[in-house]
CSV table of C-alpha atoms in Angstrom, one decimal:
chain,number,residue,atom,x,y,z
A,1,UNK,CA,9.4,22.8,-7.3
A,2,UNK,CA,13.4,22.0,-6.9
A,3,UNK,CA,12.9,20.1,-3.2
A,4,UNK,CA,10.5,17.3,-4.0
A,5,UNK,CA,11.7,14.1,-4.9
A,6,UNK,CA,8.3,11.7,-6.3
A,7,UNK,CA,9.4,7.7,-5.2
A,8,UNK,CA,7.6,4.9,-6.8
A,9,UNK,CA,8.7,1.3,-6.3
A,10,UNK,CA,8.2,-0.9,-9.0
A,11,UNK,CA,8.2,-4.7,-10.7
A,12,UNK,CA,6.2,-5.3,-13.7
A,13,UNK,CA,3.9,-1.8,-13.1
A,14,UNK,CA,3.7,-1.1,-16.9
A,15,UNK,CA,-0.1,-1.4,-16.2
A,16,UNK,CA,-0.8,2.1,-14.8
A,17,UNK,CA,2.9,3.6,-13.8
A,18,UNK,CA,2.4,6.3,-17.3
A,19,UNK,CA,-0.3,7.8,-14.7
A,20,UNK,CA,1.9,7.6,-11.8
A,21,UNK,CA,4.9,9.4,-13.0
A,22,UNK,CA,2.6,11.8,-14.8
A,23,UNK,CA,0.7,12.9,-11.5
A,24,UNK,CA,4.3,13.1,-9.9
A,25,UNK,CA,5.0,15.9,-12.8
A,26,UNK,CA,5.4,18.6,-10.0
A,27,UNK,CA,8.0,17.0,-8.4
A,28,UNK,CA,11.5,18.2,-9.1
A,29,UNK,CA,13.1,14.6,-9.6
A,30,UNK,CA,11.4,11.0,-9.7
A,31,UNK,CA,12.9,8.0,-8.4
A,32,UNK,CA,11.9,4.8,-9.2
A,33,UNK,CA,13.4,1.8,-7.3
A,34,UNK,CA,13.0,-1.3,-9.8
A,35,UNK,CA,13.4,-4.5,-8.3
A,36,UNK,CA,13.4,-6.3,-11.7
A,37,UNK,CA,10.7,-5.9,-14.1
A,38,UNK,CA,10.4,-7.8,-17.1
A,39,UNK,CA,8.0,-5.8,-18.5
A,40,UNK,CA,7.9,-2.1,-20.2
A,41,UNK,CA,8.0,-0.8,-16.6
A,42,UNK,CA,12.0,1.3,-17.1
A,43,UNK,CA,10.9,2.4,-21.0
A,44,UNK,CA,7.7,4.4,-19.0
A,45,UNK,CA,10.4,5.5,-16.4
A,46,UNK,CA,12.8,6.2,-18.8
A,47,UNK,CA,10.2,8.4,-20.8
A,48,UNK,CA,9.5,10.2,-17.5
A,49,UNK,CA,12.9,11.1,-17.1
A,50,UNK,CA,13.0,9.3,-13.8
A,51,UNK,CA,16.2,8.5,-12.3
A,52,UNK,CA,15.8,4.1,-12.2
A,53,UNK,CA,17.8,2.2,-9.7
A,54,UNK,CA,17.9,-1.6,-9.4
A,55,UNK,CA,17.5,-3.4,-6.3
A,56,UNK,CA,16.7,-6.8,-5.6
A,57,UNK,CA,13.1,-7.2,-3.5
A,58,UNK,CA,13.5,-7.8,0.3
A,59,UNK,CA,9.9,-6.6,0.9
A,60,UNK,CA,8.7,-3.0,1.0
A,61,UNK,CA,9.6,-2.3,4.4
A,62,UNK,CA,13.5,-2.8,3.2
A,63,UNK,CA,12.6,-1.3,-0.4
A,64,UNK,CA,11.5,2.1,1.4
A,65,UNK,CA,14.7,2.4,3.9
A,66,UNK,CA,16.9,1.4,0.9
A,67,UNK,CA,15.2,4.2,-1.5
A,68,UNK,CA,15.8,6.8,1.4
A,69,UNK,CA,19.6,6.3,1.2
A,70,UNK,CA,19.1,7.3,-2.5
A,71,UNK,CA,17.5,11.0,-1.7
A,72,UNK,CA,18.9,13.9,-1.2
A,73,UNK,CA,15.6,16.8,-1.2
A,74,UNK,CA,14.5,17.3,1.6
A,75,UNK,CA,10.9,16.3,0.8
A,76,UNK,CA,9.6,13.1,-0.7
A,77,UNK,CA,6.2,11.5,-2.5
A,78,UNK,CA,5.8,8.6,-2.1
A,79,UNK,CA,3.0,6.5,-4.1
A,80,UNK,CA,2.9,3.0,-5.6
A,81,UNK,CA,3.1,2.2,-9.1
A,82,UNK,CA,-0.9,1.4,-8.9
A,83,UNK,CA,-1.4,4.8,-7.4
A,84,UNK,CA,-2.1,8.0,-9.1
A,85,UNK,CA,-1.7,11.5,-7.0
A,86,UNK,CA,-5.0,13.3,-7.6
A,87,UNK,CA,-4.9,17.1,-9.2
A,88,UNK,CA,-6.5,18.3,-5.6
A,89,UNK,CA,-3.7,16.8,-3.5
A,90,UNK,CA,-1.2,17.7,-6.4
A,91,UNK,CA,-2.4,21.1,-5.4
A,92,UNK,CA,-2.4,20.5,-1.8
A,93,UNK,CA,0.8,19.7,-1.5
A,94,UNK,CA,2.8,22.1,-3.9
A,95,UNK,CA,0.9,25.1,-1.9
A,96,UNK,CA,2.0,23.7,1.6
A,97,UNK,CA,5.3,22.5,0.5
A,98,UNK,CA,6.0,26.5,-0.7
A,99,UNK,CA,5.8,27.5,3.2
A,100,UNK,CA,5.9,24.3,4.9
A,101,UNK,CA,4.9,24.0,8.6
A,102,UNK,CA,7.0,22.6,11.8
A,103,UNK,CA,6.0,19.0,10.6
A,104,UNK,CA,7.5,15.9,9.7
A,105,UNK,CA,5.4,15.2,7.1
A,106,UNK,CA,1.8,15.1,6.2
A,107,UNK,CA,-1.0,12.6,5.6
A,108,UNK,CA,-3.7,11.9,2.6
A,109,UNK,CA,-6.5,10.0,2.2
A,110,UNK,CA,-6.3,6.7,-0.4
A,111,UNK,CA,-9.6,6.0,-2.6
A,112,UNK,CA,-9.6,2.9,-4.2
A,113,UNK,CA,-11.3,1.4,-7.0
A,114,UNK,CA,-12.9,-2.3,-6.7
A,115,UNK,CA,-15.2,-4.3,-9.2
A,116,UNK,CA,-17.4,-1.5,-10.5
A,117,UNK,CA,-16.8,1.6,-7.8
A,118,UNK,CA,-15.2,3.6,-5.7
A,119,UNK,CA,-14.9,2.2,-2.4
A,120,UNK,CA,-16.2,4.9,0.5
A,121,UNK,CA,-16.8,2.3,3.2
A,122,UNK,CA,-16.0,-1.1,4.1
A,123,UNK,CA,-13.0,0.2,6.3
A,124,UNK,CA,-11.0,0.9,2.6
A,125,UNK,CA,-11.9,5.0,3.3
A,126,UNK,CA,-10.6,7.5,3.9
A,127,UNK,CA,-7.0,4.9,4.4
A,128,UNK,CA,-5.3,7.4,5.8
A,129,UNK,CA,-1.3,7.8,5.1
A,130,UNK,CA,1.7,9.0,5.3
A,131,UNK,CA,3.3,9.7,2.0
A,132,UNK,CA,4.7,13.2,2.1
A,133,UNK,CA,7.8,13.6,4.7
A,134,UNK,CA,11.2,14.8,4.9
A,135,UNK,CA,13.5,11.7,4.8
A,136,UNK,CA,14.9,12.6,8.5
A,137,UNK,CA,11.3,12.1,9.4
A,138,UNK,CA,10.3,8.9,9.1
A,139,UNK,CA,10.3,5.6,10.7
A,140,UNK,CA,9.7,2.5,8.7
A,141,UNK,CA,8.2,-0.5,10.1
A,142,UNK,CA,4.9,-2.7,10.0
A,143,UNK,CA,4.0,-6.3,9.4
A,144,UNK,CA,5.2,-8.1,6.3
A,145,UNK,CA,4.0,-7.8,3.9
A,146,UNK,CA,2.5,-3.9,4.7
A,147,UNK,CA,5.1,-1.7,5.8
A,148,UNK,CA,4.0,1.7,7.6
A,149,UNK,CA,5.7,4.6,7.4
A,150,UNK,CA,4.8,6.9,10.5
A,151,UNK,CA,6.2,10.5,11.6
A,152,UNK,CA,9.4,10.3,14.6
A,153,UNK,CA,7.1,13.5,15.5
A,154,UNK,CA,4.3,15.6,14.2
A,155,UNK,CA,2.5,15.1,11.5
A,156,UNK,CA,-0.1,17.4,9.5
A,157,UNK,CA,-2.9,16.8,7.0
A,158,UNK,CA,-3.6,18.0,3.4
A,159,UNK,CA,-6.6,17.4,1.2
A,160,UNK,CA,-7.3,15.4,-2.1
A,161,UNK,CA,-6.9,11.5,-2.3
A,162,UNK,CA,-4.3,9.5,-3.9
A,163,UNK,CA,-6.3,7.6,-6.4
A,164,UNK,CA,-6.0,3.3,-6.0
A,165,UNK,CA,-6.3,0.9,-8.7
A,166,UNK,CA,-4.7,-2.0,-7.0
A,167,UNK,CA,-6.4,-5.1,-8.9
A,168,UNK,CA,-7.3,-5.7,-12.7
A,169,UNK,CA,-9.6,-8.6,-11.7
A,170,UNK,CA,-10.6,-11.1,-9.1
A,171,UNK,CA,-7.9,-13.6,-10.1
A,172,UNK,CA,-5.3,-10.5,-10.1
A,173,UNK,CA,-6.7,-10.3,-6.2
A,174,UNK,CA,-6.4,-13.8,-5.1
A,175,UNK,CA,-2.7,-14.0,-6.2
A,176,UNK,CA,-2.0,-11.6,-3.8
A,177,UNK,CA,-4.1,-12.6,-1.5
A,178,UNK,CA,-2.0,-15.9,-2.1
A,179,UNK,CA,1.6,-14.1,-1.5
A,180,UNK,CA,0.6,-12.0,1.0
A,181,UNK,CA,-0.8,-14.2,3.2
A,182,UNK,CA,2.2,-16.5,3.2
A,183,UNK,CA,3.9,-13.5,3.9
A,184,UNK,CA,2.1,-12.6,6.9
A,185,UNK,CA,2.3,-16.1,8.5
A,186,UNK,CA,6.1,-16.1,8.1
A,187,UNK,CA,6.0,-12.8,10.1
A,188,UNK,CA,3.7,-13.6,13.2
A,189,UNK,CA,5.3,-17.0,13.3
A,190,UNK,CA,8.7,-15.8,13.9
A,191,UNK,CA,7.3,-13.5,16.4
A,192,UNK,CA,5.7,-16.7,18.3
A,193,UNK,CA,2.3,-16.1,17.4
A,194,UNK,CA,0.2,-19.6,17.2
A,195,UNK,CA,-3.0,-20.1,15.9
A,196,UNK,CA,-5.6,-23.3,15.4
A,197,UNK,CA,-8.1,-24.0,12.8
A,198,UNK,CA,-10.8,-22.4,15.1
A,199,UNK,CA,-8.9,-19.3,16.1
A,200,UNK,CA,-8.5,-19.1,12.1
A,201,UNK,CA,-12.4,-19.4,11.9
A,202,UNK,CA,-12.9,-17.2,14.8
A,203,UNK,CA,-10.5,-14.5,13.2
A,204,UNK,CA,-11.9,-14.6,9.6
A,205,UNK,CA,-15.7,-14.3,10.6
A,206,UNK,CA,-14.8,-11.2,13.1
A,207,UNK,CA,-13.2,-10.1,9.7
A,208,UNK,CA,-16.3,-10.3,7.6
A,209,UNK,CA,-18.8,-8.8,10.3
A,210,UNK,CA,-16.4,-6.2,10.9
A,211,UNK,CA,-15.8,-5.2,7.2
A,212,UNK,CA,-19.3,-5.7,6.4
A,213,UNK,CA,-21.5,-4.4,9.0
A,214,UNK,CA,-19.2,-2.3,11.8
A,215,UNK,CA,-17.3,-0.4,8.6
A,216,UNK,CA,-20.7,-0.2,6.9
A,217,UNK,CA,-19.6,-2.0,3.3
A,218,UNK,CA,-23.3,-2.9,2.8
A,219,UNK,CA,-23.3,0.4,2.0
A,220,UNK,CA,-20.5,-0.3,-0.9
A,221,UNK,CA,-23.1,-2.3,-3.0
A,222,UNK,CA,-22.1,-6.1,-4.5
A,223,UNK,CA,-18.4,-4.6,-3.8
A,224,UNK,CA,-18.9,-4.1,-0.2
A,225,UNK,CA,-20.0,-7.8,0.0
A,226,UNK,CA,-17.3,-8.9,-2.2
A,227,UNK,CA,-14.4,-7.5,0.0
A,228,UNK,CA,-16.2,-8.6,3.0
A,229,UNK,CA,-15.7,-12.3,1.8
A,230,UNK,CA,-12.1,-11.6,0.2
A,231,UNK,CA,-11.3,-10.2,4.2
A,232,UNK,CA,-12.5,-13.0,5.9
A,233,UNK,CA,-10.5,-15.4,3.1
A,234,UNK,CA,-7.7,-13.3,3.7
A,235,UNK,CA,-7.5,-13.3,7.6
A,236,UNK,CA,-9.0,-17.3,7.4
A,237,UNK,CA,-5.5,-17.9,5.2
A,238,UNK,CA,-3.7,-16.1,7.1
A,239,UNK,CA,-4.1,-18.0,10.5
A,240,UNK,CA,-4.5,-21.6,8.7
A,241,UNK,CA,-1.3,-21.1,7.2
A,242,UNK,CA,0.0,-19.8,10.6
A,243,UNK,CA,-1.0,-23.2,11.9
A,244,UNK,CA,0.8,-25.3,8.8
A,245,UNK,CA,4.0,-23.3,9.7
A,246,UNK,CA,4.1,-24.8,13.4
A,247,UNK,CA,2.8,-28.5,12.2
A,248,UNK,CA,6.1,-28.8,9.6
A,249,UNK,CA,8.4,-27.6,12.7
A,250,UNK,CA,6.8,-30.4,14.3
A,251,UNK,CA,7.9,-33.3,12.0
């Protein structure tokens, strides 16, 4: 199809981005916005024909808006470089995008992949999102480090998943947990959020029950109980280091 442009953004995604580009094959251009890799991430690209632009990283809320002044279809994909489109949603889309409704874009359902399965539970499933839109559209926002892309307007709904790989291994994981929740605290804090060692308690146990029991990731196997512990380490992070920011403003 001549009207779809497939957008990945990358740094250091030689581990799966072969896949990526390839399930973005029915797209009539791909984009890859490269914020530096030092890897074989642009020789993949490269191979894929993709159009590569350099841009430094400002997070992926300022990644997206500055990739969308580099399109010119009128419809966009939109995966990461640990993503792969699925042949059912390749489908999906290329058969709505022929005659395509009144929308601003459509949402699809993310399946992940974590420790030995895939994920249908544990409030990872079905991750609804919005990854196919016109660039007019859109609006980019969310909390660092997530950004959300939502529809100005209507939205509609296709079927098949986009396919999620997003760690190698447990260490892999707890790096980002590391960056991301650093990230996060920066955020809320210059949004005057406060927290306290026993609102991060507080927060990262309602985490764990609420992964665990409310989303049903018992039901996810040793996996379930493994995200379970990685959310409540996550959101436990999140608010101690929340309280660390205010303490050094203190001094």
């Amino acid at each position: 199809m001549n009207n779809i442009t497939g957008l990945v953004l990358t740094y250091n995604g030689a581990r799966l981005l072969d896949k990526t580009l390839t399930s973005l094959s029915f797209c009539s251009e791909l984009l890859v916005i490269d914020s530096g890799s030092s890897d074989s991430t642009l020789e993949i690209a490269k191979k894929h024909n993709a159009r590569v632009v350099h841009n430094d990283w400002n997070g992926a809320i300022e990644q997206h808006k500055f990739a969308l002044t580099k399109i010119a279809t009128p419809w966009v994909v939109t995966i990461d470089q640990d993503e792969i489109i699925s042949p059912e949603l390749a489908e999906s889309i290329t058969h709505e995008l022929k005659n395509p409704s009144n929308v601003d874009g459509f949402y699809c359902a993310r399946k992940s992949w974590y420790f030995n399965r895939f994920i249908c539970h544990s409030g990872w499933y079905p991750d609804k999102l919005f990854r196919i839109f016109k660039p007019e559209g859109i609006t980019i926002g969310g909390i660092r480090p997530h950004e959300e892309l939502r529809p100005k307007k209507k939205a509609g709904e296709l079927s098949g998943d986009i396919i999620h790989y997003p760690y190698e291994n447990f260490s892999q994981h707890l790096e980002k947990i590391n960056s991301y929740t650093q990230d996060a605290a920066v955020d809320l804090y210059s949004r005057g959020k406060r927290a306290s060692l026993s609102a991060a308690m507080r927060h990262g146990i309602g985490k764990f029950f609420k992964q665990y029991l409310l989303k049903l990731g018992f039901l996810d196997g040793r996996a379930g109980f493994i995200i379970a512990i990685h959310g409540f380490f996550y959101t436990f992070q999140k608010y101690i280091r929340l309280t660390e920011l205010e303490l050094k403003d203190k001094k």
